[in-house]
Short mmCIF file of C-alpha atoms and ligand atoms in Angstrom, two decimals:
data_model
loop_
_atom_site.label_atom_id
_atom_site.label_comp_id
_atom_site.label_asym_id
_atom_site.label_seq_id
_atom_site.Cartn_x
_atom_site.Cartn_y
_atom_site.Cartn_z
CA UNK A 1 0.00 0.00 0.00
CA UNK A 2 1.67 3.51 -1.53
CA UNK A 3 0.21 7.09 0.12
CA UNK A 4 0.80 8.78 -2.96
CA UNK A 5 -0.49 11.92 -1.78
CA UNK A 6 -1.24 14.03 1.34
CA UNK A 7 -3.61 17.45 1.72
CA UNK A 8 -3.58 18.70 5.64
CA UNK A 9 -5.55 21.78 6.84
CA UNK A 10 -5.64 23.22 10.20
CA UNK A 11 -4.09 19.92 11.90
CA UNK A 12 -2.37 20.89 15.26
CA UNK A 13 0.06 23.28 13.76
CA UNK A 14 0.41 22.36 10.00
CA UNK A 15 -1.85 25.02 8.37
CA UNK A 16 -1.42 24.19 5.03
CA UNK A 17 0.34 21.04 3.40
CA UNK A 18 -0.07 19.64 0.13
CA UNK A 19 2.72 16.88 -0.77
CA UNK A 20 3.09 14.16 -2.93
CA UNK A 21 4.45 11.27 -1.64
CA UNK A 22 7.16 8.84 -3.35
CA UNK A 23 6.86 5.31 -3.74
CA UNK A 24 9.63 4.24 -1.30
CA UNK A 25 8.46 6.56 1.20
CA UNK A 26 10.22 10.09 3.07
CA UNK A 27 12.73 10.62 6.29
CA UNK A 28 11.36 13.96 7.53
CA UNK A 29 13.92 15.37 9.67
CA UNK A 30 13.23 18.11 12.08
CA UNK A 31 14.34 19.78 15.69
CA UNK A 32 11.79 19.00 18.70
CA UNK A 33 8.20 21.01 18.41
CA UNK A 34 8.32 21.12 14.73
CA UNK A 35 5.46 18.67 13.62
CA UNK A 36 6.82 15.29 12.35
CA UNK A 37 4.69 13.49 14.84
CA UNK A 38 1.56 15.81 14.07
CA UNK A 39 2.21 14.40 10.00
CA UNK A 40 2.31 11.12 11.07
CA UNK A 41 -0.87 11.31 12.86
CA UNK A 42 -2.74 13.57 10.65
CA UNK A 43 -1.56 10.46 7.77
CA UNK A 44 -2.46 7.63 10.75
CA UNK A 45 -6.17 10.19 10.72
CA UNK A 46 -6.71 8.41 7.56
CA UNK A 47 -6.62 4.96 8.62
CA UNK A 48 -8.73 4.85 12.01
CA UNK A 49 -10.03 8.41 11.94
CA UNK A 50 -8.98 8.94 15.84
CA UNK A 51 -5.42 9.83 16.97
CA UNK A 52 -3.03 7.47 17.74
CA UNK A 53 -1.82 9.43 20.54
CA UNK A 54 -5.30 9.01 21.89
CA UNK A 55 -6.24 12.70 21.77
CA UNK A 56 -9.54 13.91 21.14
CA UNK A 57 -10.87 15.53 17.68
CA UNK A 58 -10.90 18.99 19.22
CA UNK A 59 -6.79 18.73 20.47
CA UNK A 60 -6.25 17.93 16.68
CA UNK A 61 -7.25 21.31 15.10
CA UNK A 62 -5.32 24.37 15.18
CA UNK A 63 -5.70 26.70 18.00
CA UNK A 64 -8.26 29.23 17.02
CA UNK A 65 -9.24 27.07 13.29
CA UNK A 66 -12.57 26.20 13.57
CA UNK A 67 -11.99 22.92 12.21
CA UNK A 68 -9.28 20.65 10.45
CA UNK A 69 -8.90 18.93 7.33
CA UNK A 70 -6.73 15.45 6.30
CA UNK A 71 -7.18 13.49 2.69
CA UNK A 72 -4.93 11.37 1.03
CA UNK A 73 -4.72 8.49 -1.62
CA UNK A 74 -4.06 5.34 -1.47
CA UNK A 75 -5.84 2.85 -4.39
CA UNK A 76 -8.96 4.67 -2.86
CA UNK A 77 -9.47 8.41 -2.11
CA UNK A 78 -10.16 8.89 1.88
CA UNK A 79 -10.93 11.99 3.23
CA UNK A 80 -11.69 13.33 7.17
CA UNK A 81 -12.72 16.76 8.19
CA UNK A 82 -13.60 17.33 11.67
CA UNK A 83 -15.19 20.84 12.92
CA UNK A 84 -15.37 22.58 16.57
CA UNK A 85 -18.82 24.35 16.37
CA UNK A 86 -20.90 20.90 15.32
CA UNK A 87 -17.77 18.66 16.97
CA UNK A 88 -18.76 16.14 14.39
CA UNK A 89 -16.79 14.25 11.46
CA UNK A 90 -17.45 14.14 8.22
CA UNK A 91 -15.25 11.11 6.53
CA UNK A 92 -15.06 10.40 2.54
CA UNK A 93 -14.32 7.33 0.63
CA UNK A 94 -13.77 7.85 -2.99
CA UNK A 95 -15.72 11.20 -2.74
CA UNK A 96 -18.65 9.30 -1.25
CA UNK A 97 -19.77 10.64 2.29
CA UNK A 98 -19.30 7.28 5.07
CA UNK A 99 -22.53 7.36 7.29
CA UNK A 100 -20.58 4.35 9.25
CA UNK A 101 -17.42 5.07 10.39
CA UNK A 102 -16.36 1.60 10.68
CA UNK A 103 -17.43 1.28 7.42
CA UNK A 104 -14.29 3.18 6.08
CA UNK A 105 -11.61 1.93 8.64
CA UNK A 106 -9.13 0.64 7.26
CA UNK A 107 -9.22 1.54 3.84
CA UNK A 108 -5.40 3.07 3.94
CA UNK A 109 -3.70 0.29 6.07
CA UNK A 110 -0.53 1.80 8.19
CA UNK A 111 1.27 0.77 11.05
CA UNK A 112 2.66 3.57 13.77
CA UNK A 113 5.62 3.09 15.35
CA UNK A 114 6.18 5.43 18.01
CA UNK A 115 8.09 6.08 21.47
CA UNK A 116 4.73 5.73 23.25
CA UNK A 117 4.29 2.25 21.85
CA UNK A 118 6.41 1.44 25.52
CA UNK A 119 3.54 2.28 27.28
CA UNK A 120 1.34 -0.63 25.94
CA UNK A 121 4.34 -2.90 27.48
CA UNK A 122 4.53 -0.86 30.73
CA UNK A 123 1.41 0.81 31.13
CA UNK A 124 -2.03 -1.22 32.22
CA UNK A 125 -4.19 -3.77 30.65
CA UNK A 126 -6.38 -1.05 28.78
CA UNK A 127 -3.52 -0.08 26.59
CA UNK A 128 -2.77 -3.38 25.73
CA UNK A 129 -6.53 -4.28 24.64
CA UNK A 130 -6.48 -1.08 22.65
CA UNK A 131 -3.45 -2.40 20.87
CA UNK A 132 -5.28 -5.41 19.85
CA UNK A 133 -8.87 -4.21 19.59
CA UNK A 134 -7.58 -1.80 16.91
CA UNK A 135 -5.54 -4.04 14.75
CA UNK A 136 -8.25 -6.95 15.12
CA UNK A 137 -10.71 -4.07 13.91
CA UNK A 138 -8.71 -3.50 10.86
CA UNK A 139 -8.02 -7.01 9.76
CA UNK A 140 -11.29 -8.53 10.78
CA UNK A 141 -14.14 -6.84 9.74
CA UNK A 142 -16.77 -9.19 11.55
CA UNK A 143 -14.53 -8.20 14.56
CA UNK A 144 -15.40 -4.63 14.94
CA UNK A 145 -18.93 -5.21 14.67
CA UNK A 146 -18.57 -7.71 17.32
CA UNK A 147 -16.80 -4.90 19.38
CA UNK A 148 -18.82 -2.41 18.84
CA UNK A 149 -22.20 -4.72 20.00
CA UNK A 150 -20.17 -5.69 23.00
CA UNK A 151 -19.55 -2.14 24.24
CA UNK A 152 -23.44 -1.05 23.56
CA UNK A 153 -24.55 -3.90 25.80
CA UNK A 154 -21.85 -3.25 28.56
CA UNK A 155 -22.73 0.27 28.56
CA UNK A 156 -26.66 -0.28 29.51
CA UNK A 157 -25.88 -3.25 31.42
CA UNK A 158 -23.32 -1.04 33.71
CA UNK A 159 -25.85 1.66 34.08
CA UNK A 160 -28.48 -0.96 35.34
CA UNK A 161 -26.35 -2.11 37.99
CA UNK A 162 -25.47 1.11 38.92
CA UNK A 163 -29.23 1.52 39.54
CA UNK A 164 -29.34 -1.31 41.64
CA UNK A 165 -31.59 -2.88 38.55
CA UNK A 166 -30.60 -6.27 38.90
CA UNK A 167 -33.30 -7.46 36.10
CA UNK A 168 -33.07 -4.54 33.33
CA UNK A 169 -29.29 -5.43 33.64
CA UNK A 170 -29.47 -9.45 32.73
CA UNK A 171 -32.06 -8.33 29.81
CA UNK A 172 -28.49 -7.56 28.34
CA UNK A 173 -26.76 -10.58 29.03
CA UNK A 174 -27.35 -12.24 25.94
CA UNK A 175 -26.69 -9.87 23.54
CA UNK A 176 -23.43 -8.95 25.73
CA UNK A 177 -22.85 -12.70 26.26
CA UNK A 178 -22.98 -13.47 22.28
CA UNK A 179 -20.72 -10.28 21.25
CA UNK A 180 -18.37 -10.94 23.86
CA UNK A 181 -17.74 -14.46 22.73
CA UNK A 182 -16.71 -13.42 19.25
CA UNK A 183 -14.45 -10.84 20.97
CA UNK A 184 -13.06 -13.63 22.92
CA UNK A 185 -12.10 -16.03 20.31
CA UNK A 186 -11.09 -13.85 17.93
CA UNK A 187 -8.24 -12.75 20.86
CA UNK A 188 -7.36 -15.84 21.64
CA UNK A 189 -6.90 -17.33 18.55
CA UNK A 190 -5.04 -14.41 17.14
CA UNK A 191 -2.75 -14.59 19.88
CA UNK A 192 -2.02 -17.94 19.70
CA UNK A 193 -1.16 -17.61 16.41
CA UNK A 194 1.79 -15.04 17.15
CA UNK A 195 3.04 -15.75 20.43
CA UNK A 196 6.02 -17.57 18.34
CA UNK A 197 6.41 -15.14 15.83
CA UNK A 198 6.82 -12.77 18.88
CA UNK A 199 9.27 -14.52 20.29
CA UNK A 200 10.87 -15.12 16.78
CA UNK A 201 10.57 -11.10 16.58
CA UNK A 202 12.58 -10.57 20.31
CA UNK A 203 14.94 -13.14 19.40
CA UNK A 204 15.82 -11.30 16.36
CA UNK A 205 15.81 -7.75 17.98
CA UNK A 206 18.31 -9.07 20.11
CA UNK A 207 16.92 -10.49 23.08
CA UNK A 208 18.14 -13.40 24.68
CA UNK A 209 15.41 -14.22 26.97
CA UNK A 210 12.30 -16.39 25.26
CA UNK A 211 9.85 -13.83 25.30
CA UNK A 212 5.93 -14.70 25.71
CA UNK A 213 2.76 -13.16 24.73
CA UNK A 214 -0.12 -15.12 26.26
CA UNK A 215 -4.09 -14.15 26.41
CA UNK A 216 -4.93 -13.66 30.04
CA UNK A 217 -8.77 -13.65 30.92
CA UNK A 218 -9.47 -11.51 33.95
CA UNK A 219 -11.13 -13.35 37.04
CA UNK A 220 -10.96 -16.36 39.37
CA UNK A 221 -9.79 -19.65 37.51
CA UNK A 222 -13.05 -20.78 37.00
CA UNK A 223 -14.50 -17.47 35.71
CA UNK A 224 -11.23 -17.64 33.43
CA UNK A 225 -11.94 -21.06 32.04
CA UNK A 226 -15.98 -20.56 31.94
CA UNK A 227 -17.22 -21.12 28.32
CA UNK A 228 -20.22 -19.77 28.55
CA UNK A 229 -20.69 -16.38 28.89
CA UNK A 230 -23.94 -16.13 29.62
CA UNK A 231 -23.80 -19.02 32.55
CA UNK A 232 -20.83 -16.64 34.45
CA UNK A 233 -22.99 -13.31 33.74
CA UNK A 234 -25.48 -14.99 35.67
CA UNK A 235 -23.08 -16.43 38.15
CA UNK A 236 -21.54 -13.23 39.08
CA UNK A 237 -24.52 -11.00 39.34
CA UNK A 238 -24.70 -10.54 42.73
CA UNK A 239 -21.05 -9.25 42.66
CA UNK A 240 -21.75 -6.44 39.22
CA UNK A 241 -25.00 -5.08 41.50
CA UNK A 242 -22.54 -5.01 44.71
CA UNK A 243 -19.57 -3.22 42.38
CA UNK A 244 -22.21 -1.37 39.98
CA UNK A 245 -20.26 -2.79 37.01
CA UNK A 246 -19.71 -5.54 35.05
CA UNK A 247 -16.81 -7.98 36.53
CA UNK A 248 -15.99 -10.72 33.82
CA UNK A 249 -15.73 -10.34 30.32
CA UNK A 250 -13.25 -9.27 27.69
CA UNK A 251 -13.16 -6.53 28.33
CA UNK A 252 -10.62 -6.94 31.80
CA UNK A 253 -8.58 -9.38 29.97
CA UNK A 254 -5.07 -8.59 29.22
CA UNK A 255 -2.14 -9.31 26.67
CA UNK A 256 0.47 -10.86 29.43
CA UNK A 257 4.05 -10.07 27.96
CA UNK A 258 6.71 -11.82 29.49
CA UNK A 259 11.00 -12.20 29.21
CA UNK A 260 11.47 -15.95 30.57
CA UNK A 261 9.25 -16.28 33.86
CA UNK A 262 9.01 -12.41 34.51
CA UNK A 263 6.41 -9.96 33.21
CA UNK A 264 7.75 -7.33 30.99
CA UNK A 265 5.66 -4.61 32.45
CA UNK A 266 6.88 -5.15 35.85
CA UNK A 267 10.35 -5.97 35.23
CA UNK A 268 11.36 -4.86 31.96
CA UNK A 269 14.21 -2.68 31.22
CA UNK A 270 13.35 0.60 28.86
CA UNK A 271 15.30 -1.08 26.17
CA UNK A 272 13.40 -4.39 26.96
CA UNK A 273 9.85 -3.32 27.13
CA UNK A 274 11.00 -1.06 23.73
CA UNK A 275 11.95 -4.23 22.01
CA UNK A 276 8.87 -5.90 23.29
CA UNK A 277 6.31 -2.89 21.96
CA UNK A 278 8.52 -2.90 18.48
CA UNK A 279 7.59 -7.12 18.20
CA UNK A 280 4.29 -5.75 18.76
CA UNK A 281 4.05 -3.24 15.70
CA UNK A 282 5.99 -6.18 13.21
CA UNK A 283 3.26 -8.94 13.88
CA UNK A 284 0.42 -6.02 13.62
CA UNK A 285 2.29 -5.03 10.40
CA UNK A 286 2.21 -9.03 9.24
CA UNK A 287 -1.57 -9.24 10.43
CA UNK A 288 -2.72 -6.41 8.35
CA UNK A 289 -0.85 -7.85 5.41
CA UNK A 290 -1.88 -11.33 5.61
CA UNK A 291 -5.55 -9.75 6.16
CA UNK A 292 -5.44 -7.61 3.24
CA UNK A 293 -2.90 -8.74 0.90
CA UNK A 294 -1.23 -5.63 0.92
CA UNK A 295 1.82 -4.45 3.05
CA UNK A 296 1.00 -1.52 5.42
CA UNK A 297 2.61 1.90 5.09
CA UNK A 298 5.33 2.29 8.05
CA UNK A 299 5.21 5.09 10.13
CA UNK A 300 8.16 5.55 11.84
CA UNK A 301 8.40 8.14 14.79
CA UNK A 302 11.59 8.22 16.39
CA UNK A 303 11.82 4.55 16.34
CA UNK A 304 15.88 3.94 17.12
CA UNK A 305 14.92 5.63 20.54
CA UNK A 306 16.24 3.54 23.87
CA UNK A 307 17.44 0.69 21.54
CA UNK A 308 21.57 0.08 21.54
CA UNK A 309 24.11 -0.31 18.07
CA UNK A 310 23.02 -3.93 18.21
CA UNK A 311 19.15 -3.66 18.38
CA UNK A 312 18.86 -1.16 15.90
CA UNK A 313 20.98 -2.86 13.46
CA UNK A 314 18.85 -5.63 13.74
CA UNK A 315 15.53 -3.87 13.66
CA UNK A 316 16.85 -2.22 10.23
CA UNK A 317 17.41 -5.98 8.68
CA UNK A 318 13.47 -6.67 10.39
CA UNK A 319 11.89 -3.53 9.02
CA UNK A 320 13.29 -4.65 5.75
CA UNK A 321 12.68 -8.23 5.59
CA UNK A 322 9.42 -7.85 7.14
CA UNK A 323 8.25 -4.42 6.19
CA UNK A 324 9.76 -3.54 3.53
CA UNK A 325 6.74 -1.38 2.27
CA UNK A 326 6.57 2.86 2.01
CA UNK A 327 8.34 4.01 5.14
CA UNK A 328 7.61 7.66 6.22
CA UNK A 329 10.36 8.28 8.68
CA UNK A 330 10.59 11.13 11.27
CA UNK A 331 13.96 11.49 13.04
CA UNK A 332 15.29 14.74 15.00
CA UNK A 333 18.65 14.00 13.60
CA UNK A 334 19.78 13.49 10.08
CA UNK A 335 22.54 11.29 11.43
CA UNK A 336 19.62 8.69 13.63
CA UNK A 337 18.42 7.33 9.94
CA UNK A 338 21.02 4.88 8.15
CA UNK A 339 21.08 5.70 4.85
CA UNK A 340 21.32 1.71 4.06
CA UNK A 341 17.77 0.90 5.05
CA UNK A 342 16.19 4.19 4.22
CA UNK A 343 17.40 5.48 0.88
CA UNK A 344 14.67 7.86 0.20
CA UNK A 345 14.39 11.40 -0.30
CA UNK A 346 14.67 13.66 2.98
CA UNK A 347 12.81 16.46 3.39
CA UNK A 348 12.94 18.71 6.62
CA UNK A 349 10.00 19.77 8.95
CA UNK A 350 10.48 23.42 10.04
CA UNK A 351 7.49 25.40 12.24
CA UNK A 352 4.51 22.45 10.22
CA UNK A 353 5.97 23.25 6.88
CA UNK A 354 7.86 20.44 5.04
CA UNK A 355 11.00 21.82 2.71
CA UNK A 356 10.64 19.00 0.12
P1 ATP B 403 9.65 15.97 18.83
O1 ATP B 403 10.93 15.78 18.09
O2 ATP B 403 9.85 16.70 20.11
O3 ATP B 403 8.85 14.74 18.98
P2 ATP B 403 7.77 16.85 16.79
O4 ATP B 403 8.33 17.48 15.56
O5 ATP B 403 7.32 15.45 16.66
O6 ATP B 403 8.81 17.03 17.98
P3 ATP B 403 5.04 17.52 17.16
O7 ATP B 403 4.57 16.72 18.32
O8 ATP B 403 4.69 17.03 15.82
O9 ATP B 403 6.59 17.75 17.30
O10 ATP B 403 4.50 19.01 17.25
C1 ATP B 403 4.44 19.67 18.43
C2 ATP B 403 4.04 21.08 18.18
O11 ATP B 403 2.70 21.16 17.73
C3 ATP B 403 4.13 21.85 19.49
O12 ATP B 403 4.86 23.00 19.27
C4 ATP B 403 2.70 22.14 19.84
O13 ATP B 403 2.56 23.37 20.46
C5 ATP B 403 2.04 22.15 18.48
N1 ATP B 403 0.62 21.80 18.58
C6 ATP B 403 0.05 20.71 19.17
N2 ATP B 403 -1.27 20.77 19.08
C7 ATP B 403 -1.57 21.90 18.42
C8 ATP B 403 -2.80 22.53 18.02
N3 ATP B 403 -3.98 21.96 18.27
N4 ATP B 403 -2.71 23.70 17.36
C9 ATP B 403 -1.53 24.27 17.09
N5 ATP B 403 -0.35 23.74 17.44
C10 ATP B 403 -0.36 22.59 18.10
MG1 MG B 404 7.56 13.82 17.86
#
């Protein structure tokens, strides 16, 4: 998959950008506070129309704009325009308005790579499902919908408990049940299917250690190994009225990475849990091309950050064995991006302009 080109208006503080893109890809080079990151996410806008630095719609438009604009081209036209006053979205595909917005996800397939991507090893479970709710969203389209049902029925079940409304909130234990188990497998299966291409990943970034990415449903052993949903809804109810909220389902589970015996999050090094959240972008990247037939766009922030001469030598030989797709690179220094793997053009980011 090729971005061939890029429009941006009024996105955090590029006011104006129109760039073609070349096939290989761009390094965009630029001191701190210039706006490499806010081009990669205005071109990530395109894929999931939400930030991938988890800011709202509002964060994303220029101070004092009264909205912003992002389109590109990729096979299909995709378009996203977002303004204050109605604080709704308006996405395009091909020049057709999208009344579903998970309709058009995923139509330009990219990967982000950023510094942040540490906090889905170190940070709490809800990072970690958000890393795999969004790239089981984008290679699984019966996935989403499953996701989506899921949260609708948590949502009014939670707010029946929280009323004390013990009945009104097991009326939704079916459809949560049924959505949830889709979630569920989907999960599981997906990470069973990587754990050793994880390790394979580590291994090959350097680390010695057998690392381990394992499924981990939330809850007492036999909540964990329940197979019926519906059966432990109405197991635990007397616990969700008690807590006001819903206590077992996918969504408390958790991605449990581990070096050897120990959990990354807890006892990871920086350079270790780096390595770890870097695995986790390459087997994303593989999903989305084994789902779509098409390698995703790279989007490389910063990515040599934390990693020593040895790990970032051998992430270069990953990144092009693996992913050897468009790269659009953003570096502070010139001298952080090896000419060898990334022989492309370099432009410079100055104040949201690019000199091309
Ligand atoms: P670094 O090398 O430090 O990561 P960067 O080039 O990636 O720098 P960005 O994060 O892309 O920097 O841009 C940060 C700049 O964007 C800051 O100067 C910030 O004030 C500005 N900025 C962020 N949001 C907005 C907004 N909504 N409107 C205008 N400017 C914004
Ligand atoms: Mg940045």
């Amino acid at each position: 998959m090729q971005l061939t080109d890029l429009t941006v208006r009024n996105f955090r503080n590029i006011t104006s950008l129109d760039i073609e893109l070349p096939e290989a890809g761009v390094v965009i080079i630029g001191a701190n506070g210039q706006g490499k990151t806010n081009l990669l996410e205005a071109i990530y806008y395109l894929v999931l129309f939400r930030s991938f630095r988890g800011a709202k719609d509002r964060e994303l438009v220029q101070f004092g704009a009264p909205g912003f604009f992002v389109g590109g081209s990729a096979n299909t036209r995709v378009t996203a325009g977002y303004e204050v006053a109605g604080g709704r979205k308006k996405v395009t595909v091909d020049r057709e308005p999208v009344r579903r917005l998970g309709a058009a996800v995923g139509r330009i397939v990219a990967v982000p790579f950023s510094p942040e991507d540490r906090g889905i090893v170190a940070g709490g479970p809800a990072g970690r499902r958000r890393y795999i709710d969004v790239l089981l969203s984008l290679s699984e389209p019966r996935y989403l919908v499953a996701l989506s049902a899921m949260r609708v029925a948590l949502k009014q079940r939670n707010a029946a408990l929280r009323m004390g409304h013990g009945d009104t909130a097991q009326a939704f234990d079916t459809p949560f049940a049924e959505a949830a188990a889709i979630v569920l497998s989907t999960r599981m299966t997906w990470v069973e299917r990587r754990t050793g291409r994880f390790r394979a990943i580590c291994e090959a970034l350097g680390e010695p250690e057998p690392a381990q990415l394992r499924y981990r449903r939330h809850g007492t052993k036999a909540e964990e190994e329940a197979t019926d949903l519906r059966m432990l809804l109405a197991s635990t109810i007397d616990r969700d009225l008690r807590r006001g909220t819903t206590t077992v389902g996918p969504h408390r589970d958790d991605l449990q990475l581990s070096l050897g015996d120990h959990s990354l999050q807890t006892y990871g090094s920086a350079g270790q849990q780096r390595t770890a959240a870097i695995a986790l972008r390459l087997i994303e990247a593989e999903t989305l091309a084994e789902a779509t037939g098409q390698l995703p766009i790279g989007l490389y922030d910063d990515v040599f950050v934390e990693l020593d001469d040895a790990r970032q030598a051998n992430l270069l030989t990953l990144i092009r064995d693996t992913l050897p797709g468009q790269a659009i690179v953003a570096a502070p220094r010139d001298s952080e991006v090896p000419p060898e793997l990334f022989e492309r053009p370099r432009w410079t980011m100055r104040g949201g302009k690019l000199e091309t």
